[in-house]
Amino acid sequence: MKQNTPVFPQNFLWGAAIAANQAEGAWNVAGKGPSVADTIAHKPNMDVKDYSGHMALTDENIRDALNGLNDQKYPKRRGIDFYHRYKEDLALFAEMGTKVLRVSIAWSRIFPQGEEQQPNEAGLQFYEDLFSEMRKHNIEPLVTLSHYEMPLQLSEKYNGWVHRNVVDAFVRYCNACFHRYKDLVRFWLTFNEIDSIHRHPFTTAGIREEKCAPGQAQQDIYQGLHHQFIASALVTRDCHAIIPGSQVGCMLTKLTTYSRTCHPDDVQATLKKNLENYFYADVQVNGAYPPLILRDLELRGIHIEMQPGDLDILRNHTVDFVSFSYYMSLTESTQPDAERIPGNTVLGVKNPYLPASEWGWQIDPVGLKISLLELYDRYQKPLFIVENGLGAKDEVVDGKVHDSYRIDYFRSHFAQMLAAIHEGVELMGFTSWGTIDIISAGTSQMSKRYGFIYVDQDDNGNGSLARLRKDSFWWYQKVIATNGSDLS
Ligand code: BG6
């Protein structure tokens, strides 16, 4: 009987997640250099359901950003002022029962231009204070080393990750972090959503298509990706050597895709999408490029420049666990007239069985279970859900936010996690995305809120920045306190 009651594992890591560029603000203090995120303007009139084009920047955009110094226009420069308010925020996370907090390190706080020989002490100290404060609250740090915030100078000088020198710069930066935080941080992620280099190459890898030779953009993006794979493997090696017992994960956008019909053409198109989505984790877990991907690149005339020893580096330094974000599923069809709807920086075919968020992302809790089963079956490595949540508009009424829609979203997803665990999936933990409201990565809006904690700020940066517990705060607190046995 006992065996048949689904339960979360005893040591399950319930937690929260944010990223430096969306939360910290303080973009130019204590020696921090500008990052790619600091150049992304909020466009009040953009179509928030189709914003992919807005994530590619031109020379003119960069010039404006650097000359204008207009924080109002660039929301990621102000974030939610986590940089100055982290103690208050950590106390709230602790009150909620948070066991693990995923944060990222802003690379340009540590190496402001990316290639200095010595790290910036003030930047190192900030994160030491942050991680120490987490430890005081018994919150385990889970740290992403690259989350859409590379030093802008590396993008300008090298067209980002296209150039091999960026590998060395990244390894130096990560080593500085490993040495400094070796007693504070055990869990590390190398690149957030490494696959997103194809969807928004500038924010992910500092690559601007304008700077690529005509017709070479795809070639350059794959080269940049190869450099990220190499860098990820090298720093996995270094992390293991410098911090005994540490664990390093890869991080993938799980874009689980269903076939719209059982027509073999649709099924084939869907298979291609899913293979493409797995490719990134395949390299980081199995330590080699999958043969079908290599052949596909060859057929497309894309040639990845490899240095002697690269294949050994990939093979010898694979990750310890597989982490991923999951917000929604997609559907694929070969029918040209199939209605397309938005998702996380992608468009997919509309699935008639699923509701969607206000931003058009299709809500699919069962898709999370399918994703867990697929990933575990494929890799047989521990899994970690490091992003999941509902972006929604919240309303404050009499000092309260009644976000039952958010609670419903999480309840249904937790039930599916539990079912997957029951069926044998090894799941280390779950960190909800944007647990405190932050600036949206895709649209730079503040009004797209994911949090259990409300932050008083609007899209133009007006507001007191006061923090407020939403109804979902209390609900998540209960979920954690009961280790997920009470989802009511
Ligand atoms: C993930 C990113 O893709 O999606 C996060 O890793 C991002 O940085 C999250 O915030 C949600 O996307 P958005 O555009 O709603 O903020």
Short mmCIF file of N, CA, C and O and ligand atoms in Angstrom, two decimals, residues 19 21-22 51 55 102 147-148 192-193 196 199-200 251 253 325 327 344-345 359 361 387 391 433 438-445 448 450, ligand 1:
data_model
loop_
_atom_site.label_atom_id
_atom_site.label_comp_id
_atom_site.label_asym_id
_atom_site.label_seq_id
_atom_site.Cartn_x
_atom_site.Cartn_y
_atom_site.Cartn_z
N ALA A 19 17.33 35.62 -12.07
CA ALA A 19 18.60 35.82 -12.76
C ALA A 19 19.08 37.23 -12.47
O ALA A 19 18.27 38.16 -12.32
N ASN A 21 20.46 39.62 -14.27
CA ASN A 21 20.12 40.75 -15.16
C ASN A 21 18.66 41.16 -15.06
O ASN A 21 18.30 42.25 -15.45
N GLN A 22 17.81 40.29 -14.51
CA GLN A 22 16.39 40.62 -14.41
C GLN A 22 16.03 41.11 -13.01
O GLN A 22 14.93 41.61 -12.80
N TYR A 51 7.59 38.73 -30.13
CA TYR A 51 8.63 39.72 -29.85
C TYR A 51 10.01 39.24 -30.29
O TYR A 51 11.01 39.89 -30.01
N MET A 55 14.65 40.99 -30.06
CA MET A 55 15.79 40.56 -29.26
C MET A 55 17.09 40.64 -30.05
O MET A 55 18.15 40.33 -29.54
N ARG A 102 18.00 29.57 -6.82
CA ARG A 102 18.80 29.68 -8.05
C ARG A 102 18.99 31.16 -8.36
O ARG A 102 18.01 31.89 -8.52
N HIS A 147 23.75 33.68 -17.69
CA HIS A 147 22.29 33.77 -17.91
C HIS A 147 22.00 35.09 -18.64
O HIS A 147 21.57 36.06 -18.03
N TYR A 148 22.27 35.14 -19.91
CA TYR A 148 21.95 36.31 -20.76
C TYR A 148 22.63 37.60 -20.28
O TYR A 148 22.04 38.67 -20.38
N ASN A 192 22.58 29.07 -19.05
CA ASN A 192 21.13 29.02 -19.04
C ASN A 192 20.63 28.76 -20.46
O ASN A 192 21.05 29.43 -21.41
N GLU A 193 19.72 27.81 -20.60
CA GLU A 193 19.05 27.55 -21.89
C GLU A 193 20.03 27.67 -23.07
O GLU A 193 19.89 28.52 -23.96
N SER A 196 19.07 28.37 -26.56
CA SER A 196 18.45 29.63 -26.98
C SER A 196 19.38 30.45 -27.88
O SER A 196 18.96 31.46 -28.44
N ARG A 199 17.64 31.05 -30.93
CA ARG A 199 16.42 31.89 -30.94
C ARG A 199 16.73 33.35 -30.68
O ARG A 199 16.09 34.23 -31.22
N HIS A 200 17.70 33.60 -29.80
CA HIS A 200 18.10 35.00 -29.57
C HIS A 200 19.61 35.04 -29.31
O HIS A 200 20.09 35.10 -28.18
N MET A 251 21.65 23.07 -18.80
CA MET A 251 20.34 23.69 -18.65
C MET A 251 19.74 23.90 -20.04
O MET A 251 20.33 24.54 -20.89
N THR A 253 16.09 24.52 -22.50
CA THR A 253 14.67 24.93 -22.59
C THR A 253 13.92 23.70 -23.07
O THR A 253 14.15 23.24 -24.19
N SER A 325 14.13 24.28 -18.09
CA SER A 325 12.96 25.12 -17.86
C SER A 325 11.79 24.48 -18.58
O SER A 325 11.96 23.86 -19.64
N TYR A 327 7.73 25.64 -19.42
CA TYR A 327 6.58 26.53 -19.26
C TYR A 327 5.36 26.05 -20.00
O TYR A 327 4.23 26.27 -19.59
N ASN A 344 7.69 30.34 -25.46
CA ASN A 344 8.90 30.95 -24.91
C ASN A 344 9.90 31.22 -26.03
O ASN A 344 10.70 30.37 -26.35
N THR A 345 9.82 32.38 -26.64
CA THR A 345 10.66 32.81 -27.78
C THR A 345 10.55 31.88 -29.00
O THR A 345 11.46 31.79 -29.80
N TRP A 359 -0.12 35.70 -22.34
CA TRP A 359 0.92 35.93 -23.34
C TRP A 359 0.89 34.86 -24.43
O TRP A 359 1.78 34.77 -25.26
N TRP A 361 1.14 31.54 -24.09
CA TRP A 361 1.91 30.30 -23.87
C TRP A 361 0.93 29.21 -23.43
O TRP A 361 0.17 29.39 -22.48
N GLU A 387 13.17 26.08 -13.76
CA GLU A 387 12.27 27.18 -14.13
C GLU A 387 10.92 26.59 -14.49
O GLU A 387 10.84 25.68 -15.31
N GLY A 391 3.43 33.48 -16.17
CA GLY A 391 3.51 34.93 -16.30
C GLY A 391 2.09 35.47 -16.43
O GLY A 391 1.35 35.06 -17.33
N TRP A 433 10.05 29.80 -11.26
CA TRP A 433 10.72 30.93 -11.91
C TRP A 433 10.18 32.27 -11.40
O TRP A 433 8.98 32.40 -11.14
N ILE A 438 10.09 39.91 -11.31
CA ILE A 438 11.30 40.51 -11.89
C ILE A 438 10.96 41.02 -13.29
O ILE A 438 9.83 40.86 -13.76
N ILE A 439 11.94 41.60 -13.96
CA ILE A 439 11.74 42.08 -15.33
C ILE A 439 11.70 40.87 -16.27
O ILE A 439 12.56 39.99 -16.17
N SER A 440 10.75 40.86 -17.17
CA SER A 440 10.64 39.74 -18.13
C SER A 440 11.86 39.71 -19.05
O SER A 440 12.32 40.75 -19.53
N ALA A 441 12.37 38.50 -19.28
CA ALA A 441 13.52 38.37 -20.19
C ALA A 441 13.13 38.74 -21.61
O ALA A 441 13.83 39.47 -22.31
N GLY A 442 11.99 38.25 -22.07
CA GLY A 442 11.62 38.39 -23.47
C GLY A 442 11.07 39.76 -23.82
O GLY A 442 11.37 40.31 -24.88
N THR A 443 10.23 40.31 -22.94
CA THR A 443 9.53 41.55 -23.29
C THR A 443 10.00 42.75 -22.47
O THR A 443 9.52 43.86 -22.70
N SER A 444 10.87 42.53 -21.51
CA SER A 444 11.35 43.60 -20.61
C SER A 444 10.19 44.27 -19.86
O SER A 444 10.33 45.40 -19.41
N GLN A 445 9.09 43.57 -19.75
CA GLN A 445 7.97 44.13 -18.98
C GLN A 445 8.12 43.78 -17.50
O GLN A 445 8.66 42.74 -17.16
N LYS A 448 4.56 41.46 -16.58
CA LYS A 448 4.46 40.01 -16.76
C LYS A 448 5.06 39.38 -15.51
O LYS A 448 6.27 39.20 -15.40
N TYR A 450 5.62 36.60 -12.43
CA TYR A 450 5.64 35.17 -12.14
C TYR A 450 5.63 34.88 -10.63
O TYR A 450 5.53 33.75 -10.21
C1 BG6 B 1 13.40 31.52 -19.61
C2 BG6 B 1 14.56 32.37 -19.20
O1 BG6 B 1 13.50 31.21 -20.95
O2 BG6 B 1 12.12 32.08 -19.55
C3 BG6 B 1 14.23 33.40 -18.14
O3 BG6 B 1 15.62 31.56 -18.76
C4 BG6 B 1 12.92 34.06 -18.48
O4 BG6 B 1 15.30 34.33 -18.05
C5 BG6 B 1 11.83 32.99 -18.51
O5 BG6 B 1 12.57 35.11 -17.62
C6 BG6 B 1 10.44 33.53 -18.77
O6 BG6 B 1 10.44 34.31 -19.92
P1 BG6 B 1 9.88 35.78 -19.91
O7 BG6 B 1 10.15 36.31 -21.25
O8 BG6 B 1 8.42 35.64 -19.63
O9 BG6 B 1 10.58 36.51 -18.81
#
